[in-house]
XYZ file of N, CA and C in Angstrom:
618
model
N 0.743 -1.157 0.001
C -0.007 -0.031 -0.124
C 0.900 1.317 -0.113
N 2.227 1.109 0.625
C 2.989 2.442 0.792
C 3.410 2.753 -0.567
N 3.899 1.568 -1.282
C 4.159 1.565 -2.831
C 3.193 2.504 -3.697
N 1.937 2.056 -3.337
C 0.734 2.705 -4.132
C 0.627 4.171 -4.054
N 0.810 4.459 -2.724
C 0.742 6.004 -2.345
C 1.860 6.834 -2.862
N 3.105 6.073 -3.009
C 4.220 6.790 -3.573
C 3.945 6.869 -5.107
N 3.284 5.983 -5.668
C 2.978 6.198 -7.074
C 1.864 7.049 -7.445
N 1.178 7.262 -6.512
C -0.349 8.282 -6.642
C -0.055 9.405 -7.668
N 0.993 10.434 -7.131
C 1.212 11.626 -8.049
C 1.554 11.164 -9.353
N 2.336 9.974 -9.720
C 2.672 9.644 -11.193
C 1.408 9.162 -11.839
N 0.619 8.292 -11.118
C -0.449 7.785 -11.923
C -1.298 8.997 -12.297
N -1.457 9.952 -11.593
C -2.457 11.298 -11.838
C -1.909 11.920 -12.820
N -0.541 11.998 -13.258
C 0.171 12.556 -14.276
C -0.062 11.743 -15.624
N 0.142 10.498 -15.337
C -0.328 9.605 -16.600
C -1.618 9.830 -17.112
N -2.637 9.901 -16.257
C -3.980 9.889 -16.776
C -4.352 11.228 -17.337
N -3.829 12.318 -16.559
C -4.004 13.612 -16.910
C -3.430 13.840 -18.271
N -1.969 13.614 -18.409
C -1.580 13.608 -19.497
C -2.047 13.215 -20.758
N -2.542 11.860 -20.776
C -3.238 11.264 -21.821
C -4.398 11.793 -22.162
N -5.114 12.267 -21.218
C -6.398 12.977 -21.516
C -6.172 14.356 -22.189
N -5.066 14.996 -21.937
C -4.862 16.371 -22.184
C -3.607 16.493 -23.311
N -3.286 15.354 -23.939
C -2.124 15.420 -24.659
C -2.096 16.292 -26.031
N -3.542 16.537 -26.337
C -3.820 17.433 -27.407
C -3.581 18.894 -26.967
N -3.317 19.033 -25.687
C -3.252 20.430 -25.342
C -1.770 20.758 -24.630
N -0.844 20.288 -25.176
C 0.436 20.534 -24.764
C 1.479 21.338 -25.631
N 2.508 22.103 -25.267
C 3.341 22.908 -26.105
C 3.869 23.928 -25.548
N 4.126 24.889 -26.310
C 4.797 26.341 -26.087
C 3.628 27.242 -26.003
N 3.846 28.405 -25.463
C 2.904 29.501 -25.374
C 2.703 30.083 -26.704
N 1.491 30.640 -26.937
C 0.956 31.129 -28.278
C 0.815 32.490 -28.212
N 1.008 33.417 -29.325
C 0.853 34.777 -29.394
C -0.392 34.833 -30.324
N -1.340 35.471 -29.912
C -2.633 35.671 -30.771
C -2.424 36.499 -31.942
N -3.280 35.981 -32.895
C -3.135 36.797 -34.204
C -4.492 37.577 -34.239
N -4.240 38.960 -34.832
C -5.203 40.113 -35.046
C -6.308 39.473 -36.024
N -7.608 39.723 -35.774
C -8.508 39.536 -36.784
C -8.370 40.360 -37.950
N -8.656 40.030 -39.228
C -8.697 40.934 -40.316
C -9.691 42.096 -40.241
N -9.336 43.155 -40.663
C -10.129 44.285 -40.634
C -11.153 44.136 -41.560
N -12.387 44.612 -41.439
C -13.373 44.677 -42.407
C -13.363 45.837 -43.367
N -13.663 45.817 -44.576
C -13.388 46.708 -45.664
C -14.739 47.034 -46.288
N -14.821 48.159 -47.036
C -16.226 48.446 -47.622
C -16.204 47.828 -48.948
N -15.041 47.290 -49.382
C -15.136 46.574 -50.899
C -15.960 45.240 -50.740
N -16.612 44.868 -51.804
C -17.623 43.685 -51.801
C -16.448 42.555 -52.361
N -16.773 41.174 -51.714
C -16.413 39.941 -52.184
C -17.229 38.954 -52.378
N -16.915 38.066 -53.155
C -17.837 36.989 -53.557
C -17.490 35.994 -52.409
N -18.303 35.029 -51.873
C -18.120 34.042 -51.029
C -16.739 33.212 -51.171
N -16.576 33.015 -52.692
C -15.397 32.005 -53.089
C -14.065 32.919 -52.867
N -14.030 34.158 -53.236
C -12.979 34.885 -53.037
C -12.678 35.186 -51.563
N -13.688 35.461 -50.690
C -13.449 35.564 -49.250
C -13.025 34.237 -48.688
N -13.478 32.978 -49.145
C -12.937 31.940 -48.657
C -11.343 31.745 -49.022
N -10.984 32.327 -50.183
C -9.605 32.197 -50.511
C -8.769 33.047 -49.853
N -9.313 34.306 -49.654
C -8.508 35.172 -48.898
C -8.540 34.760 -47.168
N -9.368 33.981 -46.886
C -9.209 33.479 -45.291
C -8.132 32.359 -45.306
N -8.291 31.554 -46.369
C -7.282 30.503 -46.441
C -5.828 30.922 -46.608
N -5.751 31.961 -47.418
C -4.390 32.553 -47.525
C -3.820 33.260 -46.346
N -4.731 33.788 -45.585
C -4.039 34.514 -44.457
C -4.002 33.691 -43.219
N -4.712 32.584 -43.209
C -4.851 31.439 -42.257
C -4.591 30.066 -42.912
N -3.235 29.816 -42.931
C -3.056 28.363 -43.832
C -3.567 27.227 -42.858
N -3.744 27.611 -41.509
C -4.132 26.387 -40.493
C -5.864 26.572 -40.393
N -6.569 27.183 -41.285
C -7.910 27.379 -40.926
C -8.729 25.883 -40.954
N -7.983 24.797 -41.444
C -8.673 23.511 -41.363
C -8.870 22.922 -39.950
N -7.970 23.305 -39.152
C -7.972 22.935 -37.753
C -8.840 23.653 -36.779
N -9.328 24.743 -37.349
C -10.330 25.505 -36.435
C -11.905 24.960 -36.445
N -12.162 24.886 -35.302
C -13.608 24.544 -35.169
C -13.809 23.625 -33.914
N -14.986 23.062 -33.836
C -15.404 22.233 -32.747
C -15.189 20.815 -33.161
N -14.400 20.009 -32.299
C -14.439 18.481 -32.720
C -14.426 17.607 -31.500
N -14.832 16.268 -31.959
C -14.850 15.299 -31.099
C -13.589 14.189 -31.267
N -13.026 13.678 -30.238
C -11.896 12.817 -30.536
C -12.441 11.340 -30.869
N -11.764 11.005 -31.995
C -12.172 9.614 -32.452
C -10.801 8.579 -32.291
N -9.573 9.184 -32.094
C -8.270 8.166 -31.686
C -7.443 8.881 -30.924
N -6.952 8.254 -30.049
C -5.766 8.521 -29.173
C -4.806 7.601 -28.984
N -3.840 7.316 -29.631
C -3.073 6.051 -29.551
C -1.568 6.456 -29.310
N -0.926 5.850 -28.386
C 0.548 5.922 -28.211
C 1.226 4.936 -28.998
N 2.181 5.182 -29.462
C 3.010 4.134 -30.364
C 3.635 3.066 -29.386
N 3.614 3.118 -28.122
C 4.002 2.211 -27.187
C 3.936 2.532 -25.923
N 4.427 1.918 -24.823
C 4.306 2.385 -23.406
C 4.934 3.797 -23.321
N 4.502 4.572 -22.568
C 5.105 5.855 -22.142
C 6.244 5.758 -21.133
N 7.366 6.208 -21.618
C 8.358 6.033 -20.922
C 8.387 7.127 -19.562
N 8.545 6.579 -18.413
C 8.692 7.524 -17.170
C 9.820 7.068 -16.336
N 10.299 7.845 -15.343
C 11.499 7.409 -14.403
C 11.116 6.234 -13.631
N 9.871 5.807 -13.654
C 9.512 4.499 -12.889
C 9.349 3.398 -13.659
N 9.451 3.652 -15.098
C 9.347 2.529 -15.970
C 8.287 2.836 -17.036
N 8.062 1.778 -18.001
C 7.126 2.138 -18.927
C 5.593 1.868 -18.577
N 4.764 2.773 -18.995
C 3.317 2.628 -18.638
C 2.423 2.864 -19.944
N 1.522 1.976 -20.032
C 0.559 1.709 -21.156
C -0.732 2.753 -20.596
N -1.139 3.498 -21.737
C -2.303 4.356 -21.481
C -3.451 4.123 -22.649
N -4.535 3.486 -22.597
C -5.529 3.432 -23.450
C -6.906 3.945 -23.277
N -7.737 4.269 -24.268
C -9.194 4.432 -24.072
C -9.261 5.745 -23.621
N -10.609 6.129 -23.170
C -11.298 7.460 -22.675
C -11.350 8.491 -23.583
N -11.628 8.199 -24.883
C -11.854 9.176 -25.646
C -13.306 9.469 -25.999
N -14.140 8.685 -25.444
C -15.567 8.788 -25.890
C -16.286 10.162 -25.333
N -15.719 10.692 -24.403
C -16.363 11.910 -23.892
C -15.708 13.212 -24.073
N -14.678 13.167 -24.933
C -13.787 14.194 -25.215
C -14.132 15.185 -26.155
N -13.938 16.603 -26.203
C -14.230 17.524 -26.991
C -13.291 18.642 -27.025
N -13.022 19.257 -28.188
C -12.014 20.335 -28.110
C -12.549 21.344 -29.139
N -12.430 22.725 -28.913
C -12.838 23.680 -29.614
C -11.611 24.514 -29.866
N -11.097 24.585 -31.179
C -9.978 25.441 -31.724
C -10.584 26.664 -32.091
N -10.060 27.715 -31.585
C -10.758 29.036 -31.988
C -9.910 29.970 -32.878
N -10.714 30.903 -33.419
C -9.984 31.733 -34.337
C -8.946 32.700 -33.741
N -9.151 33.002 -32.342
C -8.378 33.782 -31.707
C -7.036 33.056 -31.166
N -6.866 31.706 -31.489
C -5.669 31.012 -31.170
C -5.812 30.445 -29.682
N -7.089 30.387 -29.112
C -7.184 29.641 -27.954
C -7.959 28.434 -28.281
N -7.956 27.537 -27.142
C -8.840 26.358 -27.156
C -9.625 26.187 -26.024
N -10.509 25.399 -26.037
C -11.390 24.773 -24.969
C -11.610 23.336 -24.917
N -11.107 22.637 -23.972
C -11.101 21.166 -24.000
C -11.978 20.743 -23.023
N -12.995 19.676 -23.148
C -13.811 19.148 -22.176
C -13.670 17.550 -22.178
N -13.995 16.794 -21.024
C -14.077 15.487 -20.969
C -15.243 15.130 -19.942
N -16.498 14.626 -20.351
C -17.534 14.360 -19.602
C -17.288 13.207 -18.649
N -16.393 12.568 -18.627
C -16.069 11.268 -17.961
C -16.999 10.151 -18.123
N -17.469 10.117 -19.455
C -18.384 8.898 -19.821
C -17.524 7.701 -20.229
N -16.221 7.768 -20.542
C -15.396 6.747 -21.036
C -14.179 6.787 -20.202
N -13.874 5.497 -19.672
C -12.981 5.179 -18.700
C -11.584 5.176 -19.183
N -10.547 5.543 -18.734
C -9.133 5.418 -19.234
C -8.654 4.123 -18.445
N -7.843 3.363 -19.295
C -7.178 2.227 -18.839
C -5.815 2.505 -18.691
N -5.099 2.072 -17.491
C -3.670 2.455 -17.322
C -3.047 1.279 -16.822
N -1.753 0.884 -17.079
C -0.958 -0.064 -16.475
C 0.410 0.145 -16.312
N 0.794 0.496 -15.013
C 2.323 0.845 -14.989
C 3.068 -0.572 -14.875
N 3.926 -0.665 -15.852
C 4.577 -2.272 -16.058
C 5.652 -2.343 -15.167
N 5.423 -2.425 -13.804
C 6.419 -2.599 -12.846
C 6.397 -4.274 -12.657
N 7.031 -4.575 -11.436
C 7.108 -6.106 -10.936
C 6.573 -6.021 -9.525
N 5.307 -6.203 -9.163
C 4.264 -6.580 -10.179
C 3.746 -5.179 -10.935
N 3.113 -5.317 -11.957
C 2.261 -4.131 -12.666
C 1.312 -3.618 -11.700
N 1.121 -2.445 -11.772
C -0.142 -1.906 -11.151
C -1.148 -1.232 -12.363
N -2.358 -1.982 -12.230
C -3.356 -1.769 -13.202
C -4.583 -0.954 -12.547
N -5.432 -0.375 -13.464
C -6.481 0.369 -13.027
C -7.264 1.084 -14.102
N -8.360 1.932 -13.661
C -8.960 2.735 -14.616
C -9.077 4.027 -13.867
N -9.593 5.001 -14.595
C -9.669 6.333 -14.180
C -11.057 6.969 -14.841
N -11.565 7.873 -14.409
C -12.560 8.648 -14.424
C -12.293 10.133 -14.308
N -12.299 10.920 -15.559
C -11.908 12.377 -15.624
C -13.033 13.125 -16.115
N -13.477 13.906 -15.356
C -14.489 14.884 -15.565
C -13.891 16.488 -15.621
N -13.438 16.944 -16.645
C -12.606 18.059 -16.589
C -12.825 19.185 -17.838
N -12.348 20.227 -17.588
C -12.242 21.165 -18.520
C -10.901 21.791 -18.559
N -10.356 22.176 -19.872
C -8.989 22.809 -19.934
C -9.178 24.042 -20.814
N -8.288 24.924 -20.710
C -8.230 26.173 -21.608
C -6.743 26.383 -21.985
N -6.499 27.013 -23.162
C -5.238 27.363 -23.202
C -5.062 28.061 -24.592
N -4.005 28.298 -25.296
C -3.749 28.828 -26.456
C -2.837 27.928 -27.328
N -2.693 28.378 -28.701
C -1.994 27.513 -29.452
C -1.456 28.378 -30.580
N -0.216 27.834 -31.182
C 0.359 28.502 -32.444
C 0.279 27.516 -33.613
N -0.059 28.001 -34.751
C -0.224 27.116 -35.722
C 0.377 27.430 -36.979
N 0.682 26.677 -37.904
C 1.382 27.072 -39.316
C 0.758 26.073 -40.336
N 1.248 26.049 -41.492
C 0.605 25.433 -42.453
C 0.570 23.916 -42.280
N 1.678 23.191 -41.529
C 1.589 21.926 -41.272
C 1.828 21.424 -39.872
N 2.060 22.406 -39.044
C 2.323 22.093 -37.824
C 1.427 23.079 -36.619
N 1.395 22.673 -35.576
C 0.635 23.356 -34.397
C 1.270 22.832 -32.947
N 1.331 24.052 -31.864
C 1.799 23.524 -30.699
C 0.671 24.224 -29.772
N 0.558 23.693 -28.490
C -0.414 23.939 -27.477
C 0.088 24.444 -26.244
N -0.562 25.167 -25.557
C 0.006 25.445 -24.081
C -1.331 25.377 -23.342
N -1.307 24.820 -22.191
C -2.279 24.768 -21.207
C -2.192 25.981 -20.284
N -3.400 26.566 -19.942
C -3.278 27.958 -19.052
C -4.392 27.692 -17.819
N -5.357 26.711 -17.874
C -6.141 26.342 -16.746
C -6.782 25.093 -16.879
N -6.957 24.383 -15.834
C -7.511 23.182 -15.638
C -8.265 22.949 -14.507
N -9.486 22.335 -14.637
C -10.408 22.114 -13.420
C -11.106 20.947 -13.803
N -11.641 20.158 -12.653
C -12.439 19.189 -12.460
C -12.119 18.137 -11.680
N -12.649 16.797 -11.877
C -12.255 15.804 -10.757
C -11.595 14.711 -11.497
N -10.743 13.943 -10.804
C -10.137 12.615 -11.306
C -10.243 11.483 -10.326
N -10.736 10.424 -10.495
C -10.950 9.383 -9.637
C -10.226 7.957 -10.092
N -9.393 7.521 -9.498
C -8.792 6.145 -9.904
C -9.522 4.964 -9.108
N -9.583 3.932 -9.872
C -9.740 2.720 -9.233
C -8.866 1.686 -9.542
N -7.960 1.364 -8.541
C -7.000 0.358 -8.803
C -7.474 -1.084 -8.932
N -6.641 -2.090 -9.000
C -7.016 -3.288 -9.364
C -7.462 -4.062 -8.338
N -7.257 -3.520 -7.060
C -7.631 -4.177 -5.830
C -8.933 -3.590 -5.474
N -9.382 -2.707 -6.104
C -10.916 -2.044 -5.985
C -10.843 -0.859 -5.126
N -9.635 -0.523 -4.529
C -9.493 0.920 -4.028
C -9.649 2.064 -4.720
N -10.128 3.094 -4.186
C -10.570 4.513 -5.224
C -9.745 5.593 -4.621
N -9.178 6.313 -5.477
C -8.281 7.511 -4.870
C -8.837 8.591 -6.054
N -9.061 9.875 -5.075
C -9.566 10.981 -5.666
C -8.197 11.766 -5.935
N -8.053 12.335 -7.056
C -6.580 12.898 -7.305
C -6.961 14.513 -7.593
N -6.585 15.493 -6.791
C -6.531 16.907 -7.233
C -5.974 17.192 -8.576
N -6.546 18.024 -9.297
C -5.999 18.269 -10.768
C -5.041 19.518 -10.513
N -3.893 19.699 -11.145
C -3.224 20.920 -11.021
C -3.965 21.876 -11.834
N -4.159 23.106 -11.176
C -5.020 24.232 -12.032
C -4.482 24.645 -13.159
N -3.178 24.565 -13.405
C -2.546 25.078 -14.544
C -2.045 23.973 -15.492
N -2.108 22.799 -15.215
C -1.655 21.613 -15.871
C -0.209 21.434 -15.821
N 0.427 22.013 -14.782
C 1.839 22.177 -14.722
C 2.430 20.435 -14.502
N 3.488 20.172 -15.264
C 4.039 18.993 -15.279
C 3.770 17.985 -16.140
N 2.588 18.166 -16.915
C 2.334 17.069 -17.806
C 2.972 17.022 -19.047
N 3.275 18.182 -19.744
C 4.009 18.062 -20.942
C 5.597 17.756 -20.705
N 6.086 18.232 -19.480
C 7.479 17.874 -19.084
C 7.673 16.320 -18.855
N 6.644 15.760 -18.116
C 6.688 14.428 -17.978
C 6.822 13.429 -19.056
N 5.914 13.952 -20.142
C 5.853 13.000 -21.280
C 6.534 13.582 -22.631
N 7.243 14.555 -22.450
C 7.910 15.111 -23.582
C 7.153 15.615 -24.791
N 6.071 15.938 -24.497
C 5.179 16.694 -25.616
C 5.380 17.904 -26.049
N 6.440 18.523 -25.666
C 6.810 19.985 -26.095
C 7.022 19.940 -27.666
N 6.920 21.088 -28.002
C 7.214 21.127 -29.535
C 5.950 20.995 -30.545
N 6.136 20.802 -31.659
C 5.233 20.903 -32.685
C 4.474 19.620 -32.748
N 3.263 19.602 -33.223
C 2.617 18.444 -33.608
C 2.136 18.579 -35.127
N 2.526 17.608 -36.040
C 2.392 17.651 -37.517
C 0.686 17.316 -37.636
N 0.045 17.965 -38.368
C -1.190 17.689 -38.593
C -1.628 17.623 -40.014
N -2.718 16.687 -40.329
C -3.331 16.572 -41.756
C -4.725 16.775 -41.656
N -5.279 17.566 -42.564
C -6.695 17.672 -42.550
C -7.247 16.646 -44.142
N -8.227 16.230 -43.666
C -9.129 15.518 -44.853
C -10.608 15.562 -44.452
N -11.429 16.362 -45.361
C -12.895 16.298 -45.077
C -13.230 16.982 -43.847
N -13.790 16.479 -43.003
C -14.171 16.808 -41.562
C -13.239 16.313 -40.513
N -11.987 15.715 -40.825
C -11.275 15.129 -39.961
C -9.900 15.663 -39.797
N -9.150 15.940 -38.642
C -8.001 16.462 -38.540
C -7.276 15.506 -37.664
N -5.886 15.113 -38.085
C -5.056 14.182 -37.370
C -3.931 14.775 -37.201
N -3.657 14.813 -35.444
C -2.370 15.527 -35.177
C -1.336 14.235 -34.761
N -0.066 14.462 -35.139
C 1.115 13.373 -34.905
C 2.008 13.956 -34.095
N 2.095 13.837 -32.612
C 3.254 13.930 -31.922
C 4.217 12.862 -32.142
N 5.414 13.218 -31.674
C 6.545 12.080 -31.813
C 6.186 10.563 -31.183
N 5.362 10.659 -30.235
C 5.008 9.229 -29.649
C 3.440 9.121 -29.744
N 2.673 9.879 -30.058
C 1.201 10.093 -29.968
C 0.428 10.448 -31.193
N -0.662 9.932 -31.780
C -1.448 10.187 -32.726
C -2.737 10.509 -32.272
N -3.382 11.650 -32.596
C -4.607 12.011 -32.108
C -5.665 12.477 -33.271
N -6.697 11.797 -33.489
C -7.738 12.109 -34.461
C -9.015 12.819 -33.952
N -9.337 13.801 -34.613
C -10.562 14.556 -34.422
C -11.627 14.425 -35.577
N -12.604 14.738 -35.252
C -13.829 14.759 -36.130
C -14.547 15.906 -36.147
N -14.821 16.773 -36.884
C -15.652 17.909 -36.778
C -17.200 17.850 -36.290
N -17.800 18.452 -35.490
C -19.016 18.262 -35.005
C -19.875 19.661 -35.247
């Protein structure tokens, strides 16, 4: 039991990072909105102008998570850890002012396994929301968490339950998992796929 208490902060970071992996990276500078003019434009020319001024326009909007896969176990100072599931209740809005709003309604449990000897397995339910900012280019984007609130409840393999307080600013998540830097993205129809070095996240517009 003493070992589980020692690992509790790590497990909290594991679950929080998995759910908020889309929301990690460097700070963003907001872009100014284009000023309105008196000249008239057709819808086609207006769309072309918007795309030219904002090459990342395809990633803006409201999305639901459809995929969130690590390439393998997450490497931590305590050893490799597997994190799966939990995407069912996740939504993110990427706004035109280069801010985002992320929510998880807790309807889909996260599965985690700390691959020690013996391994520590369990599930987690997160009901939370997060806000932040992002910087985008034609093929890459990175994100910065500025606020995090909600509840996180872990259920370990022996049935014990642990309530974990969430860090208000999400501090420690990106450092623990090395998610700093750019994510390469691909837009196709109503879907966007972000590829971090060890993580792939797929979104569908809603």
